[in-house]
Short mmCIF file of C-alpha atoms and ligand atoms in Angstrom, two decimals:
data_model
loop_
_atom_site.label_atom_id
_atom_site.label_comp_id
_atom_site.label_asym_id
_atom_site.label_seq_id
_atom_site.Cartn_x
_atom_site.Cartn_y
_atom_site.Cartn_z
CA MET A 1 38.90 97.88 62.73
CA VAL A 2 42.02 99.61 63.97
CA ASP A 3 42.91 103.17 63.13
CA THR A 4 46.62 102.82 62.20
CA LEU A 5 48.72 100.01 61.52
CA ILE A 6 52.47 100.20 61.30
CA THR A 7 53.66 96.92 59.68
CA GLY A 8 56.48 95.23 58.28
CA GLY A 9 59.23 96.85 60.52
CA HIS A 10 61.60 95.13 63.12
CA LEU A 11 60.22 96.14 66.58
CA LEU A 12 62.04 96.98 69.86
CA THR A 13 59.24 96.35 72.34
CA MET A 14 61.82 96.88 75.36
CA GLN A 15 60.08 93.59 76.86
CA GLY A 16 61.35 90.30 77.25
CA ASP A 17 65.03 89.19 75.82
CA GLY A 18 67.00 91.03 73.38
CA ALA A 19 65.33 94.55 74.10
CA GLY A 20 62.10 92.76 72.96
CA PHE A 21 63.32 92.35 69.35
CA VAL A 22 60.48 91.21 67.00
CA GLU A 23 61.56 90.73 63.28
CA ASN A 24 58.91 91.50 60.88
CA GLY A 25 56.38 93.05 63.47
CA ALA A 26 53.50 95.20 63.48
CA VAL A 27 51.90 97.88 65.61
CA ALA A 28 48.03 98.77 65.87
CA ILE A 29 46.98 102.00 67.22
CA GLU A 30 43.42 103.10 68.15
CA GLY A 31 42.85 106.68 68.85
CA ARG A 32 45.98 107.81 71.08
CA ARG A 33 46.44 104.32 72.20
CA ILE A 34 48.93 101.50 71.21
CA VAL A 35 46.45 98.25 71.36
CA ALA A 36 48.63 95.57 69.99
CA VAL A 37 52.51 94.81 69.22
CA GLY A 38 53.77 91.57 68.05
CA PRO A 39 54.44 89.30 65.12
CA ARG A 40 53.03 91.00 61.90
CA GLU A 41 50.51 88.10 61.28
CA LYS A 42 49.06 88.04 64.89
CA VAL A 43 48.42 91.96 64.63
CA GLU A 44 47.11 91.80 61.34
CA ALA A 45 44.65 89.44 62.46
CA LEU A 46 42.87 92.13 64.44
CA GLY A 47 41.53 93.46 60.96
CA PRO A 48 42.06 95.88 58.32
CA ALA A 49 43.39 99.45 59.48
CA ARG A 50 41.98 102.82 58.29
CA ARG A 51 45.49 103.75 57.76
CA THR A 52 48.52 101.50 57.11
CA ILE A 53 52.14 102.70 57.39
CA ASP A 54 54.61 100.39 55.70
CA ALA A 55 57.70 100.02 57.94
CA THR A 56 59.66 97.35 56.01
CA GLY A 57 63.27 97.79 56.41
CA LYS A 58 62.87 100.16 59.43
CA LEU A 59 63.24 99.82 63.08
CA VAL A 60 60.01 100.43 64.98
CA MET A 61 60.77 101.35 68.89
CA PRO A 62 59.46 103.55 71.95
CA GLY A 63 60.26 107.18 71.60
CA LEU A 64 63.49 108.33 73.16
CA ILE A 65 63.54 110.20 76.38
CA ASP A 66 65.69 113.29 76.86
CA ALA A 67 65.78 113.44 80.60
CA HIS A 68 67.29 116.86 81.09
CA THR A 69 66.92 119.86 78.96
CA HIS A 70 66.40 123.45 79.37
CA SER A 71 64.25 123.80 76.39
CA HIS A 72 64.20 127.73 75.89
CA SER A 73 68.02 127.71 75.52
CA ASP A 74 67.57 126.45 72.05
CA LEU A 75 67.41 130.26 71.59
CA GLY A 76 71.24 130.64 72.11
CA ARG A 77 72.29 127.64 70.09
CA GLY A 78 74.96 128.61 67.54
CA TRP A 79 75.85 131.59 69.81
CA ALA A 80 76.54 130.61 73.22
CA GLN A 81 78.86 127.73 72.54
CA GLU A 82 81.34 130.20 70.72
CA VAL A 83 82.23 132.20 73.65
CA GLN A 84 84.25 131.17 76.91
CA PRO A 85 83.14 131.05 79.73
CA TRP A 86 79.81 130.52 77.81
CA MET A 87 77.61 130.95 80.83
CA ALA A 88 78.66 134.26 82.30
CA SER A 89 79.80 135.91 79.09
CA SER A 90 77.16 134.80 76.48
CA TYR A 91 74.37 132.43 77.56
CA GLY A 92 73.67 134.26 80.80
CA PRO A 93 73.60 137.82 79.17
CA LEU A 94 71.46 136.72 76.38
CA MET A 95 68.94 134.49 78.29
CA ARG A 96 68.39 137.43 80.58
CA HIS A 97 66.67 139.23 78.00
CA ALA A 98 64.42 136.37 77.17
CA ASP A 99 60.81 136.69 78.39
CA GLU A 100 57.56 135.03 78.20
CA ARG A 101 57.26 135.94 74.37
CA ASP A 102 60.75 134.69 73.55
CA SER A 103 61.32 131.57 75.65
CA PRO A 104 58.35 129.49 74.23
CA ILE A 105 59.79 129.87 70.79
CA GLY A 106 63.06 128.24 72.14
CA THR A 107 61.15 125.31 73.25
CA MET A 108 59.06 124.97 70.06
CA LEU A 109 62.43 124.78 68.05
CA MET A 110 63.91 122.18 70.66
CA LEU A 111 60.59 120.13 70.53
CA MET A 112 60.90 120.04 66.70
CA GLU A 113 64.10 118.79 66.38
CA GLY A 114 63.77 116.55 69.32
CA VAL A 115 60.79 114.78 67.62
CA ALA A 116 62.34 114.69 64.25
CA ASN A 117 65.05 112.83 65.86
CA GLY A 118 62.87 110.18 67.83
CA THR A 119 62.53 111.96 71.13
CA THR A 120 58.90 111.99 72.59
CA THR A 121 59.50 112.67 76.06
CA PHE A 122 61.31 115.72 77.43
CA GLY A 123 62.71 116.49 81.00
CA ASP A 124 62.33 120.15 80.67
CA TYR A 125 64.17 122.02 83.64
CA ASP A 126 63.23 125.91 82.93
CA ARG A 127 61.34 128.92 83.36
CA PRO A 128 58.71 130.50 82.94
CA MET A 129 57.49 127.07 82.88
CA ASP A 130 53.84 128.14 82.59
CA ALA A 131 54.56 129.61 79.10
CA LEU A 132 56.73 126.63 78.25
CA LEU A 133 54.14 123.95 79.45
CA ALA A 134 51.55 125.70 77.01
CA VAL A 135 54.00 124.73 74.10
CA HIS A 136 54.51 121.24 75.52
CA GLU A 137 50.71 120.72 75.93
CA GLN A 138 49.94 122.16 72.30
CA PHE A 139 52.77 119.94 70.60
CA GLY A 140 51.45 116.78 71.89
CA ASN A 141 54.77 115.09 73.41
CA ARG A 142 55.22 113.82 76.90
CA ALA A 143 56.84 116.27 79.25
CA VAL A 144 58.17 115.90 82.97
CA VAL A 145 58.94 119.46 84.00
CA CYS A 146 60.16 121.50 86.69
CA GLU A 147 60.97 125.14 87.65
CA ASN A 148 64.07 126.01 89.70
CA ILE A 149 63.97 126.02 93.54
CA SER A 150 66.95 127.65 94.75
CA GLU A 151 68.31 129.96 97.73
CA LEU A 152 70.65 131.76 95.70
CA ASN A 153 69.72 135.21 95.18
CA TRP A 154 72.03 137.17 92.74
CA ASP A 155 70.44 140.44 93.45
CA LYS A 156 72.46 140.56 96.62
CA ARG A 157 75.82 139.93 94.89
CA GLU A 158 76.95 143.60 95.68
CA GLU A 159 76.18 142.97 99.30
CA TRP A 160 78.17 139.59 99.34
CA VAL A 161 81.38 141.42 97.49
CA ALA A 162 81.07 144.00 100.08
CA GLN A 163 81.39 141.36 102.50
CA GLY A 164 84.40 139.75 101.12
CA TRP A 165 82.85 137.13 98.42
CA LYS A 166 84.55 136.36 95.19
CA PRO A 167 83.60 134.29 92.29
CA GLY A 168 84.35 130.61 93.33
CA ASP A 169 83.43 131.11 96.82
CA PRO A 170 80.26 129.27 98.04
CA THR A 171 77.37 131.70 97.59
CA PRO A 172 75.39 132.65 100.75
CA LEU A 173 72.06 131.22 100.78
CA ASP A 174 68.84 133.21 101.22
CA PRO A 175 66.09 131.37 102.92
CA GLU A 176 63.38 133.61 101.70
CA THR A 177 64.37 132.97 98.13
CA GLY A 178 64.24 129.35 98.73
CA GLU A 179 60.70 129.60 100.50
CA ARG A 180 59.59 131.77 97.27
CA THR A 181 60.77 129.60 94.75
CA LEU A 182 59.34 126.34 96.67
CA ALA A 183 55.93 127.93 96.70
CA THR A 184 55.94 128.69 93.04
CA ALA A 185 57.08 125.41 91.98
CA LEU A 186 54.45 123.74 94.36
CA ALA A 187 51.86 126.21 92.70
CA LEU A 188 53.15 124.98 89.10
CA TYR A 189 52.44 121.25 90.23
CA ASP A 190 48.82 122.04 91.36
CA ARG A 191 48.15 123.96 88.10
CA TRP A 192 49.85 121.42 85.56
CA HIS A 193 50.58 118.03 87.34
CA GLY A 194 48.86 115.05 85.16
CA ARG A 195 47.18 117.02 82.76
CA ASP A 196 46.04 115.19 79.58
CA GLU A 197 45.81 111.79 81.14
CA GLY A 198 49.37 112.29 82.78
CA ARG A 199 51.17 113.13 79.59
CA LEU A 200 52.44 116.40 81.31
CA ARG A 201 53.87 115.82 84.73
CA VAL A 202 55.53 118.15 87.29
CA ILE A 203 58.23 117.28 89.59
CA LEU A 204 60.49 119.47 91.98
CA GLY A 205 63.68 120.91 90.76
CA PRO A 206 66.12 121.91 93.61
CA HIS A 207 68.91 123.50 91.61
CA ALA A 208 72.05 122.01 92.81
CA PRO A 209 73.52 120.84 96.14
CA ASP A 210 75.47 124.35 96.44
CA PHE A 211 72.50 126.60 95.89
CA LEU A 212 70.40 125.01 98.70
CA SER A 213 70.93 124.21 102.31
CA LYS A 214 70.91 120.57 103.81
CA GLU A 215 67.50 121.88 105.36
CA MET A 216 65.89 122.99 102.34
CA LEU A 217 66.98 120.09 100.17
CA LEU A 218 65.15 117.79 102.85
CA ARG A 219 62.44 119.83 102.73
CA VAL A 220 62.01 119.54 98.98
CA GLN A 221 62.42 115.91 99.11
CA GLU A 222 59.40 115.69 101.78
CA GLU A 223 57.12 117.78 99.51
CA ALA A 224 57.98 115.79 96.41
CA ARG A 225 57.15 112.45 98.62
CA LYS A 226 53.94 113.90 99.92
CA ARG A 227 52.90 114.27 96.18
CA ASN A 228 54.39 111.15 95.17
CA THR A 229 56.39 112.83 92.32
CA LEU A 230 60.09 112.95 91.55
CA MET A 231 62.97 115.49 92.13
CA HIS A 232 65.35 116.69 89.29
CA LEU A 233 68.79 118.00 90.67
CA HIS A 234 71.90 119.01 89.07
CA VAL A 235 74.85 116.95 90.59
CA ALA A 236 78.73 117.61 90.51
CA GLN A 237 78.10 119.75 87.69
CA ASP A 238 80.78 122.33 88.63
CA PRO A 239 83.73 122.34 90.58
CA ARG A 240 82.48 125.23 92.80
CA GLU A 241 79.74 122.82 93.69
CA ASN A 242 81.96 120.23 95.42
CA ASN A 243 83.85 123.16 96.88
CA ALA A 244 80.74 124.57 98.59
CA THR A 245 79.47 121.22 99.97
CA LEU A 246 83.17 120.52 101.30
CA GLN A 247 83.28 123.88 103.05
CA ARG A 248 79.81 123.72 104.40
CA TYR A 249 79.66 120.10 105.48
CA GLY A 250 83.09 118.42 104.87
CA LEU A 251 82.03 116.40 102.26
CA ARG A 252 82.01 116.67 98.27
CA ALA A 253 78.57 116.82 96.66
CA ILE A 254 77.64 113.23 96.05
CA PRO A 255 78.82 111.95 99.48
CA PHE A 256 77.03 114.74 100.79
CA LEU A 257 73.78 114.06 99.11
CA ASP A 258 74.14 110.39 99.97
CA SER A 259 74.78 111.17 103.84
CA ILE A 260 71.28 113.12 103.86
CA GLY A 261 69.46 110.53 102.03
CA LEU A 262 68.90 112.26 98.89
CA LEU A 263 70.31 109.62 96.56
CA ALA A 264 67.20 107.52 96.03
CA PRO A 265 65.06 106.00 93.19
CA ASP A 266 62.88 109.35 93.17
CA LEU A 267 65.89 111.55 92.13
CA ILE A 268 66.84 112.23 88.77
CA ALA A 269 70.51 113.41 89.02
CA VAL A 270 72.03 115.15 86.02
CA HIS A 271 75.23 115.86 84.76
CA LEU A 272 77.98 114.34 86.91
CA CYS A 273 80.76 116.12 85.15
CA PHE A 274 82.83 116.44 88.25
CA ALA A 275 82.19 112.97 89.83
CA GLU A 276 85.00 110.64 90.59
CA PRO A 277 84.32 107.04 89.66
CA ASN A 278 83.54 106.07 93.09
CA GLU A 279 80.94 108.75 93.50
CA VAL A 280 79.26 107.62 90.14
CA GLU A 281 79.02 104.22 91.67
CA MET A 282 77.37 105.72 94.72
CA VAL A 283 74.79 107.22 92.42
CA VAL A 284 74.44 104.19 90.53
CA ARG A 285 73.83 102.03 93.72
CA SER A 286 71.08 104.48 94.96
CA LEU A 287 69.13 103.68 91.87
CA SER A 288 68.94 107.30 91.27
CA LEU A 289 68.20 108.04 87.50
CA ILE A 290 71.24 109.44 86.01
CA HIS A 291 71.33 111.88 83.05
CA ILE A 292 74.74 113.03 81.82
ZN1 LIG B 301 70.67 121.80 83.53
#
């Protein structure tokens, strides 16, 4: 006897032709595992179920994946978008006041809305990730998370300004901040990666090509590969980023990443808002995962 039978719906199994479409199918679940998927009569032959869900006229499909979210930022929804520039004038100042008590509330809100709309896996890029992972753990969704690794130290902003830096210029890089944030990210990996039979996974999240040096990006890649885990990077998200890599390395962000071997199947490249069509093609050809 199986625990749960979802029966009578149209299935998208994502295997075989046509997205694995099965008309009038069924799914059998035992405990936390799907044990059978297929035509209704075949699956029902496994025997009666403790609970049957009639999905007639409905579509039954795998959970959707939100590959990039900053989950606690749901705290700013309905607020941040109304003010421009939203990051500097609204979202940033609001979030500077969010702490370990507030941020999990944003994550909980985002998970409730996500699951209600069919998303079951979340690529969460945020901090303080220990507190947010506790929410993911309790909620029951899958999560692939990272905490920001960056050589950007805003606390030194006044020093930069005194040295002639102005908004839009590439930000000076601070190797000490890079080392500290990398160590924090690796410790997070050690504490959480693989928990609950792999439901919670930790990957490494270098912030963006303009906020880390070439050496640090390669170092993060090396640490990720040692652990057989992925990297999650904001790519071509801002004209400032293209400008920074052009000034430092003579290449826009995506050609720069390509030139150092960062574009690869173990990279999740997110946003690409300021990528030229040939640059998008470069990322696609590399088999990096893309989330717009
Ligand atoms: Zn982001």
